[in-house]
XYZ file of C-alpha atoms in Angstrom:
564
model
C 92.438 89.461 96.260
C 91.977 86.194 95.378
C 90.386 85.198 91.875
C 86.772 84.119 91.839
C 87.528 81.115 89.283
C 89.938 79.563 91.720
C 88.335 79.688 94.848
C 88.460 76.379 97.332
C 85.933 74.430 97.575
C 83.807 75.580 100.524
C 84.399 72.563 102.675
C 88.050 72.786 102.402
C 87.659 76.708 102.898
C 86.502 76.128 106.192
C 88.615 73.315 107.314
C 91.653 75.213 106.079
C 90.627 78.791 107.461
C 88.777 76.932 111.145
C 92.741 75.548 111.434
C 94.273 78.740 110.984
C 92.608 80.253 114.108
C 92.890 77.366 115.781
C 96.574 77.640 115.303
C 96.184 81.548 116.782
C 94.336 80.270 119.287
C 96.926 77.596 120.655
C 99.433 80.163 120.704
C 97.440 81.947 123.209
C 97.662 78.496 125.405
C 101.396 77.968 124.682
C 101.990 81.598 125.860
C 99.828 81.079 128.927
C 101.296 78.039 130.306
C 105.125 79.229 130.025
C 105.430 83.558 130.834
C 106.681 83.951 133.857
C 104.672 87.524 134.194
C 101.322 87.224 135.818
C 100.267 90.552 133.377
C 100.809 87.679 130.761
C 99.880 84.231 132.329
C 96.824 85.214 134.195
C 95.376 88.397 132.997
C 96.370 87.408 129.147
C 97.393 91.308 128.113
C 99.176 89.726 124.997
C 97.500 88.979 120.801
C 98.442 86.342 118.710
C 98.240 86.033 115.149
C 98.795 84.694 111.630
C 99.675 86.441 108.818
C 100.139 85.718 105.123
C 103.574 86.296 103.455
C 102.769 90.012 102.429
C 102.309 90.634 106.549
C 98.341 90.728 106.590
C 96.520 89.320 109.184
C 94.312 86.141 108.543
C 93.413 85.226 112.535
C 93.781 86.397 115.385
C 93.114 84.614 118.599
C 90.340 85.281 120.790
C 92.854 88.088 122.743
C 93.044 92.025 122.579
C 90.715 94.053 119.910
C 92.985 97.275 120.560
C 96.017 95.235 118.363
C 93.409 95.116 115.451
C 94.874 97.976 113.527
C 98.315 97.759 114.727
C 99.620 94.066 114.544
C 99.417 94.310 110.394
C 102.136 96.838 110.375
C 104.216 95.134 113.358
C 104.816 91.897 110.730
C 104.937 94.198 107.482
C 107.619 96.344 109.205
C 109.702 92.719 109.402
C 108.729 92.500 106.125
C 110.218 95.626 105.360
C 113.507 95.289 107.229
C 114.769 92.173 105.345
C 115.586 90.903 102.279
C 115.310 87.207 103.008
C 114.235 84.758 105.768
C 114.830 81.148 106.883
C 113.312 78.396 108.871
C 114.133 78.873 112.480
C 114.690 82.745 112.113
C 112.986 84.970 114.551
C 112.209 88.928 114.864
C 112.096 91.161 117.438
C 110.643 94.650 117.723
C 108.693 97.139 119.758
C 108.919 101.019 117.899
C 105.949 102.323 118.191
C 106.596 104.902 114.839
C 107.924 101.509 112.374
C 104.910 98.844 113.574
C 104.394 98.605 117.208
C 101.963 100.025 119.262
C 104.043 101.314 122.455
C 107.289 100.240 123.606
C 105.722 97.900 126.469
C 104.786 95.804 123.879
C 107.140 93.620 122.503
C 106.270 91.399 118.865
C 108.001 88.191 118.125
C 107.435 87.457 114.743
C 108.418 83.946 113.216
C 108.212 83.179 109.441
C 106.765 80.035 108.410
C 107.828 77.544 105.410
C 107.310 74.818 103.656
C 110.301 73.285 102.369
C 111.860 76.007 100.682
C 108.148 78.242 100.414
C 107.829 80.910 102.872
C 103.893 80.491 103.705
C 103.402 83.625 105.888
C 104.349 84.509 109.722
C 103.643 84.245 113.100
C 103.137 87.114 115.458
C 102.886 87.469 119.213
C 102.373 90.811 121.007
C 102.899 91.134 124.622
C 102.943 93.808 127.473
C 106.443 93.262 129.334
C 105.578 94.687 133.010
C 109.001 97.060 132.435
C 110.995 97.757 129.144
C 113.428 100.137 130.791
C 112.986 104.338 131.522
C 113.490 106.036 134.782
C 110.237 104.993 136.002
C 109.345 100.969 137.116
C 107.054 99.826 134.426
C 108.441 102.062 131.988
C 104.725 104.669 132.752
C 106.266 107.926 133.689
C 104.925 111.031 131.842
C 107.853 112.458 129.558
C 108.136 114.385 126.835
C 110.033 112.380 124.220
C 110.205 108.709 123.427
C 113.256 108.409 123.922
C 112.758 108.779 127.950
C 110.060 105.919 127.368
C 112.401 102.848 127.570
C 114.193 100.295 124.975
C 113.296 101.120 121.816
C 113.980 98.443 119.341
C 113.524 98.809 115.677
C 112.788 95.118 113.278
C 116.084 93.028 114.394
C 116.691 89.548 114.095
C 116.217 87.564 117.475
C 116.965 83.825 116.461
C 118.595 82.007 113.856
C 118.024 78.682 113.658
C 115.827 78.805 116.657
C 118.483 79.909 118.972
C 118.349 82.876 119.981
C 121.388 85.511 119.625
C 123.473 86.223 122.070
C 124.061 89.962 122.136
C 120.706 90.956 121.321
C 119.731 88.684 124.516
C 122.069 90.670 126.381
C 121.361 94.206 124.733
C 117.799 93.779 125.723
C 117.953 92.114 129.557
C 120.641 94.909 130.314
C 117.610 97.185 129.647
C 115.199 95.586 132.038
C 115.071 95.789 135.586
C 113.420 92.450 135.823
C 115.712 90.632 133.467
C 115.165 86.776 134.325
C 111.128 87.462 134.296
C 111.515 89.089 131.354
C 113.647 86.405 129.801
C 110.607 84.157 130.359
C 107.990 85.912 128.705
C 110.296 86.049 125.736
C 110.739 82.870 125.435
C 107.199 81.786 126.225
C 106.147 84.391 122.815
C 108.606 82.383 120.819
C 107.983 79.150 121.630
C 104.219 80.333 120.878
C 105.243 81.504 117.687
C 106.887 78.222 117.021
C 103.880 76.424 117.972
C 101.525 78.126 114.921
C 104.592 77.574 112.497
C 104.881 74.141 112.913
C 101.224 74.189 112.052
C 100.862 76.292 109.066
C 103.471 73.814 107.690
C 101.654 70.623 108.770
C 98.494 72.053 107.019
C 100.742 72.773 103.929
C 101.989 69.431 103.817
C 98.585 68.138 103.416
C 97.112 70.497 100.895
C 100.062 71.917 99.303
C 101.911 75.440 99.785
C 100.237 76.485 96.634
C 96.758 75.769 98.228
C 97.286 76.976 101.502
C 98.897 80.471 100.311
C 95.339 80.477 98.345
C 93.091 79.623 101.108
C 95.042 82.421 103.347
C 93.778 85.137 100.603
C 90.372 83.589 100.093
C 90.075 84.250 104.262
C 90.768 87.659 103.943
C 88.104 88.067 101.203
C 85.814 86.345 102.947
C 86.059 88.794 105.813
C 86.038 91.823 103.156
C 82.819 90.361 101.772
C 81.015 89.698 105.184
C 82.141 93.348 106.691
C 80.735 94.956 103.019
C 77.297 93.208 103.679
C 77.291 93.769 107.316
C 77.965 98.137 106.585
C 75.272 97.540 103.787
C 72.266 96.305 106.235
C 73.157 99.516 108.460
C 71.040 102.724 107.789
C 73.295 105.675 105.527
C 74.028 108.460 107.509
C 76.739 110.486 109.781
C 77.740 111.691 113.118
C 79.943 113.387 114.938
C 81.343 113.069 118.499
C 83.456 115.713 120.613
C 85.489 114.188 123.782
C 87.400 116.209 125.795
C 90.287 113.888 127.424
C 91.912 114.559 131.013
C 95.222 115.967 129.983
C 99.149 114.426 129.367
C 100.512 114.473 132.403
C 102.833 117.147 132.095
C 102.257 120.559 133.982
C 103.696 123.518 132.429
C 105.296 126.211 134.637
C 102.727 127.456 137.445
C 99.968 125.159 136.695
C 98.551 122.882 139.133
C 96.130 120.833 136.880
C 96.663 118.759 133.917
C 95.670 120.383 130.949
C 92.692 118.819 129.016
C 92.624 118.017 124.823
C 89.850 117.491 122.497
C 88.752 115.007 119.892
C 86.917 115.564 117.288
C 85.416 112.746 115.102
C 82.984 112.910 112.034
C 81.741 109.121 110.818
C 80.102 109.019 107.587
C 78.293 105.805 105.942
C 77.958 105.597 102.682
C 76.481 101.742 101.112
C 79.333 99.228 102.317
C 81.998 101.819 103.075
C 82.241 103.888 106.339
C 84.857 106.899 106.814
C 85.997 108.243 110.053
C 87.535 111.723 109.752
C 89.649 113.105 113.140
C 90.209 116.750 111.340
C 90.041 119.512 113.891
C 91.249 117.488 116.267
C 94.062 118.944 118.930
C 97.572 119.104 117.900
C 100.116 116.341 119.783
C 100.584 117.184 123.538
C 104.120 117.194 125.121
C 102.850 113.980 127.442
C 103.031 110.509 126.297
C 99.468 110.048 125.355
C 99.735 110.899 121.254
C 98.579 107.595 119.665
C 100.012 106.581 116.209
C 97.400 106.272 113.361
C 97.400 102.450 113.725
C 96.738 102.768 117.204
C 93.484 105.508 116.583
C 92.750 102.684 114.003
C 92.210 100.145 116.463
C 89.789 101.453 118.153
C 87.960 102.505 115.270
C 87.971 99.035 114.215
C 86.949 97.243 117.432
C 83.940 99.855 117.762
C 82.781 98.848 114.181
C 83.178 95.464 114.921
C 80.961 95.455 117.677
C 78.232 97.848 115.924
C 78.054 95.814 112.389
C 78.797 92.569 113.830
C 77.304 92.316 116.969
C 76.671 88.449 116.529
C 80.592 88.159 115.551
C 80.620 86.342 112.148
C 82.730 88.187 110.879
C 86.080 86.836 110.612
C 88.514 89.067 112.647
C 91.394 90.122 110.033
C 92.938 92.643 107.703
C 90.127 91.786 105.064
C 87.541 93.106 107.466
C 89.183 96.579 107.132
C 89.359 97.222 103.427
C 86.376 98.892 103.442
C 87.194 101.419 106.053
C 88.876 104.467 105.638
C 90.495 106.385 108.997
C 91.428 110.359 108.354
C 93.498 112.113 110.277
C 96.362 115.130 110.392
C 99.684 113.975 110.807
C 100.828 115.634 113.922
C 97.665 115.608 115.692
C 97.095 113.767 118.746
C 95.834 111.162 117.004
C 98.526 110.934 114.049
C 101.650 111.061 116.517
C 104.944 111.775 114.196
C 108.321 111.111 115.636
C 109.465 111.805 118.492
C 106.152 112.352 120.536
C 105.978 109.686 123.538
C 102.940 107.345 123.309
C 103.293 104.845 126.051
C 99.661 105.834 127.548
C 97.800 106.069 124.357
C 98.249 102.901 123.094
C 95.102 101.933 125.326
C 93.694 105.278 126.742
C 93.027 106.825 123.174
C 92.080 103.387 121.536
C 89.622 103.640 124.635
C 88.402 106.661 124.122
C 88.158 106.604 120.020
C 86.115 102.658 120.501
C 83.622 104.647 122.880
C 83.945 107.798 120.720
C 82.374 105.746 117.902
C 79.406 104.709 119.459
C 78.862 108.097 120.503
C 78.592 109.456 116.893
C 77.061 106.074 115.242
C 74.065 106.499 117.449
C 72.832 108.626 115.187
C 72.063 106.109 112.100
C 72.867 102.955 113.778
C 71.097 103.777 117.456
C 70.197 99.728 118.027
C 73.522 99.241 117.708
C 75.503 101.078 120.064
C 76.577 101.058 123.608
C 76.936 103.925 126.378
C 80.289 104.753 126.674
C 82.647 101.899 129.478
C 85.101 102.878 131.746
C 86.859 104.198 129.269
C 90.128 103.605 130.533
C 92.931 101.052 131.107
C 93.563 102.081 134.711
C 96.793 101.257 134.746
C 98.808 100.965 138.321
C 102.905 100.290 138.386
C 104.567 99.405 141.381
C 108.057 98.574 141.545
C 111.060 98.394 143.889
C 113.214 95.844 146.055
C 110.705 93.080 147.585
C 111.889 93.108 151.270
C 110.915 89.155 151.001
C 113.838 88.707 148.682
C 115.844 91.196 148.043
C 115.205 90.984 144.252
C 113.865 93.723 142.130
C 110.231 93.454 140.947
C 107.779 95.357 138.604
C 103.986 94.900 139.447
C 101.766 95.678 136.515
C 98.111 95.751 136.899
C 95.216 97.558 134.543
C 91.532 97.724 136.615
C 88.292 96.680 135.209
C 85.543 98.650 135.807
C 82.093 99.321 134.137
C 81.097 97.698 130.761
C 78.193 100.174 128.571
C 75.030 99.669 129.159
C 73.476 98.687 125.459
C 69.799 98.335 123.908
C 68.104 95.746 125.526
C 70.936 94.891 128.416
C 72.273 96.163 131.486
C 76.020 96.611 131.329
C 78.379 94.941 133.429
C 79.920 95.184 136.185
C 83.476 95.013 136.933
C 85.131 93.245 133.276
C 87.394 94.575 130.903
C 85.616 96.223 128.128
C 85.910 97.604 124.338
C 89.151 97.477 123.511
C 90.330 95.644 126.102
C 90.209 91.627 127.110
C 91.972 91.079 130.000
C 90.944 89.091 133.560
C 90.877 90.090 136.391
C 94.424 88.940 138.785
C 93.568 86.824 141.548
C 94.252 89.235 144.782
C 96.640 85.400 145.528
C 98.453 86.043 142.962
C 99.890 89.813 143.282
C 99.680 89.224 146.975
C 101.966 86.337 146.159
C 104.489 88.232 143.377
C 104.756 91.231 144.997
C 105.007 93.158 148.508
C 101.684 94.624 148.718
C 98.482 93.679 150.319
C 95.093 94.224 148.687
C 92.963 95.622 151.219
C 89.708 96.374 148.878
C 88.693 95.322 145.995
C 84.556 96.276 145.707
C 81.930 97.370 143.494
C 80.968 100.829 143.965
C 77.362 101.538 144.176
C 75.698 104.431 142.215
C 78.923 104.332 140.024
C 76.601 103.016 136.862
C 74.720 105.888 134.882
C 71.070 105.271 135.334
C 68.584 104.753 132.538
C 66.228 102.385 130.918
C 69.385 100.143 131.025
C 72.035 100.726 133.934
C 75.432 101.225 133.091
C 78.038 98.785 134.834
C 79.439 99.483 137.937
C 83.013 100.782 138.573
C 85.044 99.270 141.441
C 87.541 100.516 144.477
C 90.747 98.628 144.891
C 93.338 99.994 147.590
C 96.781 98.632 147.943
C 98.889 98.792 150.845
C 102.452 98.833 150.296
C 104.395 96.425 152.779
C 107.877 97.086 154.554
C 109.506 99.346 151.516
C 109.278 102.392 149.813
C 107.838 101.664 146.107
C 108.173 103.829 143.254
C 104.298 104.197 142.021
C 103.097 105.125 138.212
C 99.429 105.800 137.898
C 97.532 106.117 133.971
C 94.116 106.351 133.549
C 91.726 108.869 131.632
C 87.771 109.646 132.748
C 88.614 111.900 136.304
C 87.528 114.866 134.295
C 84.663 113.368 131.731
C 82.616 110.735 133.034
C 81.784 107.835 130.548
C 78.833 109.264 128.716
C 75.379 107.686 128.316
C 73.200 107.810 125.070
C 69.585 107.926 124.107
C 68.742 109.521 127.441
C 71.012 107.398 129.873
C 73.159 108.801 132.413
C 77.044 108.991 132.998
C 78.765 106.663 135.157
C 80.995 107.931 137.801
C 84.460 109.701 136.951
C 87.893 108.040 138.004
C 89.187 109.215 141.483
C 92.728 108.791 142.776
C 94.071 108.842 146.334
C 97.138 108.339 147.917
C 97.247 107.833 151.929
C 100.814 108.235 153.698
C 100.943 106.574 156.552
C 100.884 109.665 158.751
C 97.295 109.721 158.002
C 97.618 112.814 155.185
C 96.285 111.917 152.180
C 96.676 114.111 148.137
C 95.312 113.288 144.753
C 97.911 112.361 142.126
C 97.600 113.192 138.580
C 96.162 111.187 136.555
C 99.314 110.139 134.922
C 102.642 110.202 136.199
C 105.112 108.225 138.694
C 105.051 109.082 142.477
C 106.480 107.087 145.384
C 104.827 105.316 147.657
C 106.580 105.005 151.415
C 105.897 101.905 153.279
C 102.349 101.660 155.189
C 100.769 103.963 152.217
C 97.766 102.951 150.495
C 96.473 103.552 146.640
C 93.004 104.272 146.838
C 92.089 103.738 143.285
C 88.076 104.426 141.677
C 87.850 103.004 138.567
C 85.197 104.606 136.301
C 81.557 103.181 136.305
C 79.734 103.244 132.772
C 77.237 105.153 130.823
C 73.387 104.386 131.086
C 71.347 103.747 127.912
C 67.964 104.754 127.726
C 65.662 107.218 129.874
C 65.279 106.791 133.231
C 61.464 106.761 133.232
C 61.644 103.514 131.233
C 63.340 101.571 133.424
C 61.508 98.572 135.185
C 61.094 99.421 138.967
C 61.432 95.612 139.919
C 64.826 95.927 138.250
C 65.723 98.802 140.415
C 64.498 96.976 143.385
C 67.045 94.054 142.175
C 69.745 96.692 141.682
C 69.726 97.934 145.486
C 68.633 94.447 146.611
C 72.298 93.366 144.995
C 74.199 96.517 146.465
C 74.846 98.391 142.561
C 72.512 101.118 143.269
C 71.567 102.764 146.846
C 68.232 103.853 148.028
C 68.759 106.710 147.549
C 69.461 107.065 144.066
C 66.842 104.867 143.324
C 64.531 107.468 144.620
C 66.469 110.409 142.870
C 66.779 108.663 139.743
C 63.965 106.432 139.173
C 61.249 107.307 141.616
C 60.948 104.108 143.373
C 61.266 104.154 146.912
């Protein structure tokens, strides 16, 4: 923490700290414009950052809230590993249990220095479509992480900028789409170059000294503005129970997926909050335990939302200081080494964001949404493209219903919580890939009713063209639809469907790789949203809109609101 009697004067403050996310933020366009995967360079699943010397986070980009908690620890891990750096180094890493979140997401972290000062580091986290595993984007359902794909502890990429040979080849021997993959690697470090190059232009015109200063003053100023924002909210406490759809692993002679609970008790107290997970279940054999940083993520997006709901607040590692996250190491939400994690990095940051507003609606009810899709909806597809005879690795996550919140409807169709992603132009997977998007609609009746209507879910379906792919499928919400609050409704459940071409047709799991023959379709139904609000209250010239624009049918309008 910065001292008091040295602080910058405010104009430079904001010059100084307005630059350093506007350095995170041109990452995000350097990235863009050169990855090769469309996951990366249309639907942006990928954070940037900067972080001060120590590894905290002073900006991050407008990207991903889930890599709140977690990117921190990916750069203090680096920190960790070595003893010294240089100009032109670069790191690589992707362990889940020493920084990273999952092993699909690889960080590329660059130091940054002024003459001989190291100012801080640059960070860039980004979902590779495969990282390796038995399974085409590395999303089958094992039972250790070491089935999960290329795990890579803190190792140094580049020296010099150029990058070293034989961890280059170590790491494209482990791909199945290595020249794609080689793209997107070098897009995140030339991103990471980018914000260097400006954290030492800006400390060429104020000084390392006052830069380094300015960095810690930004993380206090966060710290201070979080404090004041948890102080304007009533005291008080909640608690929230979820019960989630199960790991993907069936024991002997079971047919379903077994389901876990969550258990959550928030407590705020002045400007502190604490969010306690004890009594939650212990890890599952699947790979959907979620490292602490991971639960913390969602925590911390949740809160964001709920005390900040204008976003002021800076978003960085001071905003967290006043927030404490409990939980037993071991439990599904503490994974320990070796649980696998792949799915939880966004399924239980999904359901812990949503699992938050569920328990602060009871001091904090104005503030709080009904509970999104409340999933990733993750679908892999991978094979030989019959076009080329190349291997390729389709990754896609579906967007379905956003909360409905005081005041607002929610929406329809977006990314949500934890999540900000776009939507892939059907042109461009038709394009990468050898499928053909058949559907891609809202689904009426699929938002909860109430004074405000949750968003609506959507159906996608895939037909798979002239090969047999190998299919992974991860998503959470086919057992508990996403909630409502104050009186709203739930939003429609997930639903899964494969169709052989034969015309016979099963439900997969929820997680877990299958193969698709050629002429199949994936029938997927992403969740809908929670409703907010009785249903009584709800305007009837709104409801008239709603079936006017196809989101809710006649029906239901009748059965849920009484207008006909």
């Amino acid at each position: 923490m910065s001292d008091a009697t040295d602080r910058t004067d405010p104009v430079t403050f904001e010059v100084v700290k307005n630059a350093l996310y506007a350095a995170a933020e041109e990452m995000k366009v350097v990235l863009a414009k050169t990855a090769y995967s469309p996951i990366l360079k249309v639907a942006g699943d990928y954070s940037c950052g900067v972080f001060d010397a120590t590894g905290q986070m002073v900006a991050q980009g407008p990207d991903l809230p889930i890599h709140l908690g977690s990117m921190p620890d990916a750069v203090r891990a680096v920190v960790k590993s070595f003893d010294a750096f240089a100009p032109g180094d670069m790191f690589v890493h992707n362990d889940p249990y020493f920084g990273g979140s999952h092993l699909p997401d690889v960080n590329v972290v660059a130091p940054a220095f002024h003459e001989d000062v190291l100012l801080g580091f640059a960070c860039v986290r980004a979902h590779w479509p495969d990282i390796g595993s038995a399974t085409p984007g590395s999303y089958g359902a094992v039972t250790e992480i070491y089935g999960e794909g290329l795990r890579l502890p803190p190792v140094r990429l580049a020296v010099n900028g150029e990058m070293l040979r034989d961890i280059e080849a170590i790491i494209f021997a482990n791909v199945r789409t290595p020249e794609e993959r080689r793209g997107d690697l070098r897009a995140q470090m030339a991103a990471c170059r980018r914000a260097t190059i400006r954290m030492g232009e800006l400390a060429t015109r104020y000084g390392a000294a006052t830069l380094t200063r300015i960095m810690d003053e930004v993380l206090d100023y966060s710290e201070r503005l979080m404090r004041d924002a948890l102080s304007r909210l009533p005291d008080g406490e909640g608690r929230f129970e979820d019960v989630c759809d199960g790991d993907g692993i069936l024991e002997p002679g079971e047919t379903e997926d077994r389901t876990f609970t969550i258990r959550m008790h928030v407590v705020k107290s002045g400007d502190r909050l604490r969010v306690d997970f004890t009594g939650t279940d212990p890890a599952v054999a699947g790979p959907i335990n979620a490292p602490l940083t991971v639960t913390a993520s969602g925590v911390f997006c949740a809160l964001k939302m709920i005390a900040d709901p204008n976003s002021l607040i800076p978003p960085n590692s001071g905003c967290w200081r006043p927030v404490e996250v409990v939980a037993e190491p071991g439990s599904v939400v503490h994974a320990q080494s070796p649980s696998p994690v792949v799915y939880a990095n966004h399924e239980m940051s999904h359901r812990i964001a949503d699992m938050m507003f569920g328990a602060c609606v009871a001091f904090a009810p104005d503030n709080v949404m009904a509970c999104s899709q409340g999933t990733s909806a993750v679908l892999t597809l991978g094979g030989t493209d019959p076009r080329s005879g190349e291997r390729y690795v389709s990754y896609e996550t579906i967007k379905g219903g956003f909360g409905a919140r005081p005041g607002k409807d929610g929406i329809n169709a977006v990314a949500s919580t934890i999540s900000n992603t776009m939507n892939t132009p059907i042109e461009v997977l038709e394009m990468s890939f050898p499928v053909r998007v058949e559907e891609y609609s809202i689904l009426p009746d699929s938002g909860g009713a109430g004074r405000w209507r949750g968003g609506c879910g959507v159906r996608r379906v895939w037909r798979v063209l002239d090969h047999d792919s190998r299919a992974a499928i991860c998503c959470e919400r086919t057992v508990s639809a996403p909630f409502g609050l104050v009186g709203g409704s739930a939003g429609s459940p997930a639903r899964l469907t494969v169709e052989h071409p034969d015309g016979t047709s099963r439900r997969p799991l929820s997680k877990g790789a299958f193969t698709a023959p050629a002429g199949s379709r994936v029938i997927f139904d992403v969740p809908g949203s929670g409703g907010y609000g009785p249903h009584a209250e709800r305007d009837p010239a709104l409801v008239r809109e709603d079936v006017a624009d196809g989101y809710v049918t006649a029906e239901a309008a009748l059965r849920d609101y009484g207008v006909g």
